[in-house]
């Protein structure tokens, strides 16, 4: 299957887009067709073995419209020439509409003065006054009407063209309505000329008051006013994409042949060394080979705080180098850059249709023929009832011009375009209208633990040792230096931060599933789990309570020992992100069930569940089983969203009703997910759901207005209430109402531009991150304790054991595990504790201390 995008010209209402879509869908090999009235574009997914681009274009042309494929040659990161051309086309359209509007108004004012001025006592030139000058009066109006008709000839050309193709649209309604007024006015001139020739003043008088030239002109002028305002509003809907495009660098400085050259960004090739100085824009994706800096990634992630980048870190096109000089190797250029993918995703989402739009499209397809039928029935009905021809004609014209398929056609696409653009501004890429609609009805959110709820990177949280913290950390660093385990990375990162160098280790061995061991100064040292300690015959009885406590807190204890005894415990955990608790709370506020999937053991999962108040936890799940869990929730009738890192979660993301890839810049994430959250922040998932609810609410408001307007306007225009209430619409008022309907729909959609993420969320996130960081440091400081073994005589029973424990733990920072069988107290205390104080405390309790070490 191949996907191609086309520019379509000549569409003016949803009946047009529906006609184009229907004609292309009929072609053999066309699988999926999306026509967007707002962007005048069409996306076709087709089998290139059965269908060619030329055949698709021919089908559109035969339907009465123009089409051209959007070229893919001369690839650049954002196709600047095409984008510039698109912008120029929109500007040209607005300029053309403005000129038409000005000319229409210049001739409309004198036309209205001539036709209606005498009704309010305004003077007319002598050759136009009185019934005897009726022919002059009518012919002058006809002449003033001609320039307005000429500048707005597009309505007639397109309206009758589509009518002859048996696919009438909004232009057909305007053309028929204004033509009827015009033809009737010309007929009236002939009748008045005949009356003047034969001296029939009664005939002159009757047609003198039955001229509809001003109606024909006013209909065209008011529709042009509406179209002008609508075109300007349409331009605003794509501001988010335009803002992004303006950030794209046009040139890049690359090193070639030992020289720096400034070249157009589209000429940068993968493998080039690119130079970026402070304040410069990064032109393509790559990784740093020299230098370090802070990069403003707001254009991509929406994150306002610059991100520190150093050797081997990736950089992304369209981000800003803030402080340092860097050289980086280009890896993704042209259409392959992250920035280019974002632009493409946003454009495709803007062009896609939500399921809710299909109902409007179906109605639009039969709307115009139905309105023409209603107008005909109205005219015939009034003539049969005995009304004058003029009255029947006026009602029929009012029905034609008041009906507004525009409002139906614009109700969905403008809201989707503004909504997806707003998401992009905040680093939330919604890939389709369908995903946007489904997200508003989510009932369950399934969260992957690692990398979604947590940082996805283990950090040291607790240290407990009896040999001095610095000595202990140097042994730990030495042992873990040869390990490739992720926990070893966390320990080494921590020791580097503390500027502690690892001791030299000889005969290093890694023991799979247990840990590592090595010789330090001729003595064997071990680092690993309980199993390793048990295999080495090292007792853990004194640490049983401590190890269970750490496990309950979701931490992984790394036990370090020499050949005889444990020398310390170092705990590592994948800490929860600062925003996760708030995100879970907000999801629950929205009435959504929160489920956590994790491969971790049940104890660790329960610890995180308790900390974040998660509704349900499914632990010990293998990556390949995540999809099955999603399916199980769906079988219960729930609409399920899956939030994961987009790599090992790809099957689950694809299975879910809405897949959200978090912290994603990977191709896998973009392909498998419906929504891509560029920031590594769970709160963005909440924002995406809230945005979806706001967009769908807006679409429903727009559709309600469009249906309500037509349901109310057409009967009034047909004169149904004339007999009972004397209520009848003049065609001019009908045209004004039609224009206002479209303007209302577009303006309502533009209200979405005021959508905001949770107030103060960024500040809150920063504060929580700082608090969490400080808390970890404080916890580590508290846990940088020494371990002391105290031998005690005189303990005979459990009461004695409790008394000693209570006495020792009365000292600040001291914890004691008292063992009757060993006649000993295993004490954990701050490094600076005075051992004499410990001895005195036990002695004062009535027991004898016989040894302390």
PDB file of N, CA and C in Angstrom, residues 222-290:
ATOM      1  N   UNK A 222     -22.889  39.419   0.718  1.00  0.00           N
ATOM      2  CA  UNK A 222     -22.875  38.869   2.080  1.00  0.00           C
ATOM      3  C   UNK A 222     -22.150  37.530   2.135  1.00  0.00           C
ATOM      4  N   UNK A 223     -22.343  36.707   1.096  1.00  0.00           N
ATOM      5  CA  UNK A 223     -21.621  35.432   1.058  1.00  0.00           C
ATOM      6  C   UNK A 223     -20.124  35.700   0.976  1.00  0.00           C
ATOM      7  N   UNK A 224     -19.744  36.735   0.208  1.00  0.00           N
ATOM      8  CA  UNK A 224     -18.323  37.078   0.076  1.00  0.00           C
ATOM      9  C   UNK A 224     -17.760  37.584   1.405  1.00  0.00           C
ATOM     10  N   UNK A 225     -18.566  38.366   2.148  1.00  0.00           N
ATOM     11  CA  UNK A 225     -18.142  38.807   3.488  1.00  0.00           C
ATOM     12  C   UNK A 225     -17.864  37.589   4.364  1.00  0.00           C
ATOM     13  N   UNK A 226     -18.818  36.651   4.358  1.00  0.00           N
ATOM     14  CA  UNK A 226     -18.650  35.436   5.166  1.00  0.00           C
ATOM     15  C   UNK A 226     -17.437  34.627   4.745  1.00  0.00           C
ATOM     16  N   UNK A 227     -17.254  34.475   3.432  1.00  0.00           N
ATOM     17  CA  UNK A 227     -16.120  33.693   2.925  1.00  0.00           C
ATOM     18  C   UNK A 227     -14.782  34.362   3.267  1.00  0.00           C
ATOM     19  N   UNK A 228     -14.773  35.696   3.210  1.00  0.00           N
ATOM     20  CA  UNK A 228     -13.538  36.428   3.531  1.00  0.00           C
ATOM     21  C   UNK A 228     -13.152  36.204   4.992  1.00  0.00           C
ATOM     22  N   UNK A 229     -14.129  36.356   5.890  1.00  0.00           N
ATOM     23  CA  UNK A 229     -13.858  36.145   7.321  1.00  0.00           C
ATOM     24  C   UNK A 229     -13.504  34.685   7.592  1.00  0.00           C
ATOM     25  N   UNK A 230     -14.174  33.785   6.885  1.00  0.00           N
ATOM     26  CA  UNK A 230     -13.915  32.349   7.051  1.00  0.00           C
ATOM     27  C   UNK A 230     -12.495  32.006   6.591  1.00  0.00           C
ATOM     28  N   UNK A 231     -12.071  32.589   5.457  1.00  0.00           N
ATOM     29  CA  UNK A 231     -10.726  32.329   4.932  1.00  0.00           C
ATOM     30  C   UNK A 231      -9.657  32.829   5.891  1.00  0.00           C
ATOM     31  N   UNK A 232      -9.901  34.017   6.462  1.00  0.00           N
ATOM     32  CA  UNK A 232      -8.941  34.559   7.433  1.00  0.00           C
ATOM     33  C   UNK A 232      -8.868  33.657   8.662  1.00  0.00           C
ATOM     34  N   UNK A 233     -10.020  33.166   9.107  1.00  0.00           N
ATOM     35  CA  UNK A 233     -10.059  32.280  10.278  1.00  0.00           C
ATOM     36  C   UNK A 233      -9.360  30.962   9.994  1.00  0.00           C
ATOM     37  N   UNK A 234      -9.554  30.436   8.770  1.00  0.00           N
ATOM     38  CA  UNK A 234      -8.890  29.190   8.388  1.00  0.00           C
ATOM     39  C   UNK A 234      -7.376  29.334   8.489  1.00  0.00           C
ATOM     40  N   UNK A 235      -6.884  30.503   8.080  1.00  0.00           N
ATOM     41  CA  UNK A 235      -5.443  30.756   8.153  1.00  0.00           C
ATOM     42  C   UNK A 235      -4.925  30.660   9.567  1.00  0.00           C
ATOM     43  N   UNK A 236      -5.764  31.064  10.530  1.00  0.00           N
ATOM     44  CA  UNK A 236      -5.346  31.033  11.942  1.00  0.00           C
ATOM     45  C   UNK A 236      -5.304  29.620  12.498  1.00  0.00           C
ATOM     46  N   UNK A 237      -6.115  28.715  11.919  1.00  0.00           N
ATOM     47  CA  UNK A 237      -6.180  27.357  12.488  1.00  0.00           C
ATOM     48  C   UNK A 237      -4.862  26.616  12.361  1.00  0.00           C
ATOM     49  N   UNK A 238      -4.047  26.960  11.364  1.00  0.00           N
ATOM     50  CA  UNK A 238      -2.793  26.241  11.157  1.00  0.00           C
ATOM     51  C   UNK A 238      -1.595  26.999  11.720  1.00  0.00           C
ATOM     52  N   UNK A 239      -1.849  27.926  12.637  1.00  0.00           N
ATOM     53  CA  UNK A 239      -0.756  28.727  13.195  1.00  0.00           C
ATOM     54  C   UNK A 239       0.290  27.882  13.906  1.00  0.00           C
ATOM     55  N   UNK A 240      -0.166  26.798  14.560  1.00  0.00           N
ATOM     56  CA  UNK A 240       0.785  25.953  15.307  1.00  0.00           C
ATOM     57  C   UNK A 240       1.835  25.361  14.367  1.00  0.00           C
ATOM     58  N   UNK A 241       1.384  24.868  13.196  1.00  0.00           N
ATOM     59  CA  UNK A 241       2.327  24.309  12.225  1.00  0.00           C
ATOM     60  C   UNK A 241       3.240  25.413  11.695  1.00  0.00           C
ATOM     61  N   UNK A 242       2.635  26.571  11.420  1.00  0.00           N
ATOM     62  CA  UNK A 242       3.420  27.691  10.881  1.00  0.00           C
ATOM     63  C   UNK A 242       4.505  28.118  11.858  1.00  0.00           C
ATOM     64  N   UNK A 243       4.155  28.176  13.141  1.00  0.00           N
ATOM     65  CA  UNK A 243       5.145  28.552  14.159  1.00  0.00           C
ATOM     66  C   UNK A 243       6.297  27.552  14.183  1.00  0.00           C
ATOM     67  N   UNK A 244       5.953  26.260  14.092  1.00  0.00           N
ATOM     68  CA  UNK A 244       6.991  25.232  14.064  1.00  0.00           C
ATOM     69  C   UNK A 244       7.886  25.388  12.829  1.00  0.00           C
ATOM     70  N   UNK A 245       7.244  25.629  11.681  1.00  0.00           N
ATOM     71  CA  UNK A 245       8.003  25.755  10.436  1.00  0.00           C
ATOM     72  C   UNK A 245       8.962  26.935  10.476  1.00  0.00           C
ATOM     73  N   UNK A 246       8.536  28.003  11.137  1.00  0.00           N
ATOM     74  CA  UNK A 246       9.393  29.192  11.220  1.00  0.00           C
ATOM     75  C   UNK A 246      10.655  28.923  12.031  1.00  0.00           C
ATOM     76  N   UNK A 247      10.611  27.884  12.888  1.00  0.00           N
ATOM     77  CA  UNK A 247      11.775  27.551  13.706  1.00  0.00           C
ATOM     78  C   UNK A 247      12.815  26.737  12.932  1.00  0.00           C
ATOM     79  N   UNK A 248      12.403  26.188  11.806  1.00  0.00           N
ATOM     80  CA  UNK A 248      13.309  25.316  11.048  1.00  0.00           C
ATOM     81  C   UNK A 248      14.462  26.129  10.466  1.00  0.00           C
ATOM     82  N   UNK A 249      15.702  25.719  10.724  1.00  0.00           N
ATOM     83  CA  UNK A 249      16.856  26.433  10.160  1.00  0.00           C
ATOM     84  C   UNK A 249      16.907  26.254   8.647  1.00  0.00           C
ATOM     85  N   UNK A 250      17.362  27.301   7.955  1.00  0.00           N
ATOM     86  CA  UNK A 250      17.427  27.249   6.488  1.00  0.00           C
ATOM     87  C   UNK A 250      18.817  26.815   6.006  1.00  0.00           C
ATOM     88  N   UNK A 251      19.842  27.046   6.849  1.00  0.00           N
ATOM     89  CA  UNK A 251      21.210  26.693   6.451  1.00  0.00           C
ATOM     90  C   UNK A 251      21.896  25.923   7.573  1.00  0.00           C
ATOM     91  N   UNK A 252      23.024  25.291   7.220  1.00  0.00           N
ATOM     92  CA  UNK A 252      23.825  24.554   8.209  1.00  0.00           C
ATOM     93  C   UNK A 252      25.303  24.784   7.901  1.00  0.00           C
ATOM     94  N   UNK A 253      26.131  24.785   8.957  1.00  0.00           N
ATOM     95  CA  UNK A 253      27.579  24.883   8.774  1.00  0.00           C
ATOM     96  C   UNK A 253      28.158  23.488   8.940  1.00  0.00           C
ATOM     97  N   UNK A 254      28.773  22.972   7.868  1.00  0.00           N
ATOM     98  CA  UNK A 254      29.340  21.620   7.901  1.00  0.00           C
ATOM     99  C   UNK A 254      30.835  21.677   7.596  1.00  0.00           C
ATOM    100  N   UNK A 255      31.530  20.645   8.073  1.00  0.00           N
ATOM    101  CA  UNK A 255      32.966  20.542   7.796  1.00  0.00           C
ATOM    102  C   UNK A 255      33.172  19.608   6.603  1.00  0.00           C
ATOM    103  N   UNK A 256      33.751  20.156   5.535  1.00  0.00           N
ATOM    104  CA  UNK A 256      34.046  19.340   4.362  1.00  0.00           C
ATOM    105  C   UNK A 256      35.427  19.729   3.841  1.00  0.00           C
ATOM    106  N   UNK A 257      36.280  18.721   3.682  1.00  0.00           N
ATOM    107  CA  UNK A 257      37.635  18.975   3.200  1.00  0.00           C
ATOM    108  C   UNK A 257      38.433  19.829   4.161  1.00  0.00           C
ATOM    109  N   UNK A 258      38.137  19.684   5.457  1.00  0.00           N
ATOM    110  CA  UNK A 258      38.875  20.440   6.462  1.00  0.00           C
ATOM    111  C   UNK A 258      38.445  21.888   6.580  1.00  0.00           C
ATOM    112  N   UNK A 259      37.407  22.283   5.860  1.00  0.00           N
ATOM    113  CA  UNK A 259      36.919  23.669   5.880  1.00  0.00           C
ATOM    114  C   UNK A 259      35.459  23.701   6.319  1.00  0.00           C
ATOM    115  N   UNK A 260      35.097  24.803   6.983  1.00  0.00           N
ATOM    116  CA  UNK A 260      33.701  25.006   7.344  1.00  0.00           C
ATOM    117  C   UNK A 260      32.971  25.647   6.164  1.00  0.00           C
ATOM    118  N   UNK A 261      31.807  25.076   5.819  1.00  0.00           N
ATOM    119  CA  UNK A 261      30.997  25.615   4.727  1.00  0.00           C
ATOM    120  C   UNK A 261      29.565  25.807   5.196  1.00  0.00           C
ATOM    121  N   UNK A 262      28.962  26.935   4.805  1.00  0.00           N
ATOM    122  CA  UNK A 262      27.544  27.148   5.096  1.00  0.00           C
ATOM    123  C   UNK A 262      26.754  26.738   3.858  1.00  0.00           C
ATOM    124  N   UNK A 263      25.891  25.755   4.028  1.00  0.00           N
ATOM    125  CA  UNK A 263      25.130  25.209   2.897  1.00  0.00           C
ATOM    126  C   UNK A 263      23.648  25.167   3.246  1.00  0.00           C
ATOM    127  N   UNK A 264      22.739  25.109   2.246  1.00  0.00           N
ATOM    128  CA  UNK A 264      21.310  24.934   2.537  1.00  0.00           C
ATOM    129  C   UNK A 264      21.091  23.639   3.316  1.00  0.00           C
ATOM    130  N   UNK A 265      20.165  23.659   4.245  1.00  0.00           N
ATOM    131  CA  UNK A 265      19.966  22.518   5.137  1.00  0.00           C
ATOM    132  C   UNK A 265      19.606  21.249   4.375  1.00  0.00           C
ATOM    133  N   UNK A 266      18.940  21.409   3.208  1.00  0.00           N
ATOM    134  CA  UNK A 266      18.556  20.213   2.450  1.00  0.00           C
ATOM    135  C   UNK A 266      19.738  19.504   1.818  1.00  0.00           C
ATOM    136  N   UNK A 267      20.912  20.158   1.808  1.00  0.00           N
ATOM    137  CA  UNK A 267      22.106  19.528   1.237  1.00  0.00           C
ATOM    138  C   UNK A 267      22.952  18.771   2.270  1.00  0.00           C
ATOM    139  N   UNK A 268      22.565  18.854   3.538  1.00  0.00           N
ATOM    140  CA  UNK A 268      23.287  18.121   4.581  1.00  0.00           C
ATOM    141  C   UNK A 268      23.044  16.622   4.394  1.00  0.00           C
ATOM    142  N   UNK A 269      24.113  15.846   4.482  1.00  0.00           N
ATOM    143  CA  UNK A 269      23.998  14.399   4.295  1.00  0.00           C
ATOM    144  C   UNK A 269      24.329  13.669   5.595  1.00  0.00           C
ATOM    145  N   UNK A 270      23.764  12.486   5.760  1.00  0.00           N
ATOM    146  CA  UNK A 270      24.069  11.660   6.930  1.00  0.00           C
ATOM    147  C   UNK A 270      25.572  11.388   6.961  1.00  0.00           C
ATOM    148  N   UNK A 271      26.175  11.580   8.133  1.00  0.00           N
ATOM    149  CA  UNK A 271      27.611  11.379   8.274  1.00  0.00           C
ATOM    150  C   UNK A 271      28.398  12.676   8.267  1.00  0.00           C
ATOM    151  N   UNK A 272      27.774  13.768   7.828  1.00  0.00           N
ATOM    152  CA  UNK A 272      28.454  15.078   7.846  1.00  0.00           C
ATOM    153  C   UNK A 272      28.717  15.515   9.281  1.00  0.00           C
ATOM    154  N   UNK A 273      29.839  16.219   9.499  1.00  0.00           N
ATOM    155  CA  UNK A 273      30.109  16.837  10.800  1.00  0.00           C
ATOM    156  C   UNK A 273      29.559  18.262  10.743  1.00  0.00           C
ATOM    157  N   UNK A 274      28.604  18.548  11.623  1.00  0.00           N
ATOM    158  CA  UNK A 274      27.927  19.854  11.632  1.00  0.00           C
ATOM    159  C   UNK A 274      28.420  20.671  12.817  1.00  0.00           C
ATOM    160  N   UNK A 275      28.677  21.948  12.576  1.00  0.00           N
ATOM    161  CA  UNK A 275      29.166  22.855  13.619  1.00  0.00           C
ATOM    162  C   UNK A 275      28.037  23.796  14.016  1.00  0.00           C
ATOM    163  N   UNK A 276      27.780  23.908  15.332  1.00  0.00           N
ATOM    164  CA  UNK A 276      26.754  24.838  15.821  1.00  0.00           C
ATOM    165  C   UNK A 276      27.342  25.668  16.956  1.00  0.00           C
ATOM    166  N   UNK A 277      27.300  26.969  16.795  1.00  0.00           N
ATOM    167  CA  UNK A 277      27.820  27.888  17.811  1.00  0.00           C
ATOM    168  C   UNK A 277      26.694  28.347  18.734  1.00  0.00           C
ATOM    169  N   UNK A 278      27.029  28.953  19.884  1.00  0.00           N
ATOM    170  CA  UNK A 278      25.994  29.427  20.815  1.00  0.00           C
ATOM    171  C   UNK A 278      24.976  30.329  20.121  1.00  0.00           C
ATOM    172  N   UNK A 279      23.706  30.068  20.385  1.00  0.00           N
ATOM    173  CA  UNK A 279      22.638  30.864  19.787  1.00  0.00           C
ATOM    174  C   UNK A 279      22.181  30.337  18.442  1.00  0.00           C
ATOM    175  N   UNK A 280      22.909  29.364  17.891  1.00  0.00           N
ATOM    176  CA  UNK A 280      22.558  28.809  16.586  1.00  0.00           C
ATOM    177  C   UNK A 280      21.480  27.745  16.679  1.00  0.00           C
ATOM    178  N   UNK A 281      20.814  27.516  15.564  1.00  0.00           N
ATOM    179  CA  UNK A 281      19.771  26.493  15.499  1.00  0.00           C
ATOM    180  C   UNK A 281      20.374  25.194  14.970  1.00  0.00           C
ATOM    181  N   UNK A 282      20.012  24.081  15.577  1.00  0.00           N
ATOM    182  CA  UNK A 282      20.530  22.772  15.152  1.00  0.00           C
ATOM    183  C   UNK A 282      19.764  22.340  13.911  1.00  0.00           C
ATOM    184  N   UNK A 283      20.459  22.113  12.774  1.00  0.00           N
ATOM    185  CA  UNK A 283      19.757  21.915  11.495  1.00  0.00           C
ATOM    186  C   UNK A 283      19.214  20.514  11.241  1.00  0.00           C
ATOM    187  N   UNK A 284      19.892  19.465  11.762  1.00  0.00           N
ATOM    188  CA  UNK A 284      19.465  18.079  11.533  1.00  0.00           C
ATOM    189  C   UNK A 284      19.684  17.271  12.816  1.00  0.00           C
ATOM    190  N   UNK A 285      19.204  16.032  12.840  1.00  0.00           N
ATOM    191  CA  UNK A 285      19.413  15.163  14.000  1.00  0.00           C
ATOM    192  C   UNK A 285      20.832  14.576  13.959  1.00  0.00           C
ATOM    193  N   UNK A 286      21.390  14.321  15.140  1.00  0.00           N
ATOM    194  CA  UNK A 286      22.704  13.703  15.198  1.00  0.00           C
ATOM    195  C   UNK A 286      23.153  13.480  16.623  1.00  0.00           C
ATOM    196  N   UNK A 287      24.443  13.137  16.819  1.00  0.00           N
ATOM    197  CA  UNK A 287      24.971  12.987  18.167  1.00  0.00           C
ATOM    198  C   UNK A 287      26.286  13.765  18.275  1.00  0.00           C
ATOM    199  N   UNK A 288      26.522  14.320  19.478  1.00  0.00           N
ATOM    200  CA  UNK A 288      27.653  15.214  19.701  1.00  0.00           C
ATOM    201  C   UNK A 288      28.971  14.434  19.694  1.00  0.00           C
ATOM    202  N   UNK A 289      29.944  14.956  18.957  1.00  0.00           N
ATOM    203  CA  UNK A 289      31.280  14.345  18.929  1.00  0.00           C
ATOM    204  C   UNK A 289      32.308  15.249  19.613  1.00  0.00           C
ATOM    205  N   UNK A 290      31.915  16.509  19.856  1.00  0.00           N
ATOM    206  CA  UNK A 290      32.828  17.425  20.556  1.00  0.00           C
ATOM    207  C   UNK A 290      32.025  18.538  21.213  1.00  0.00           C
TER     208      UNK A 290
END
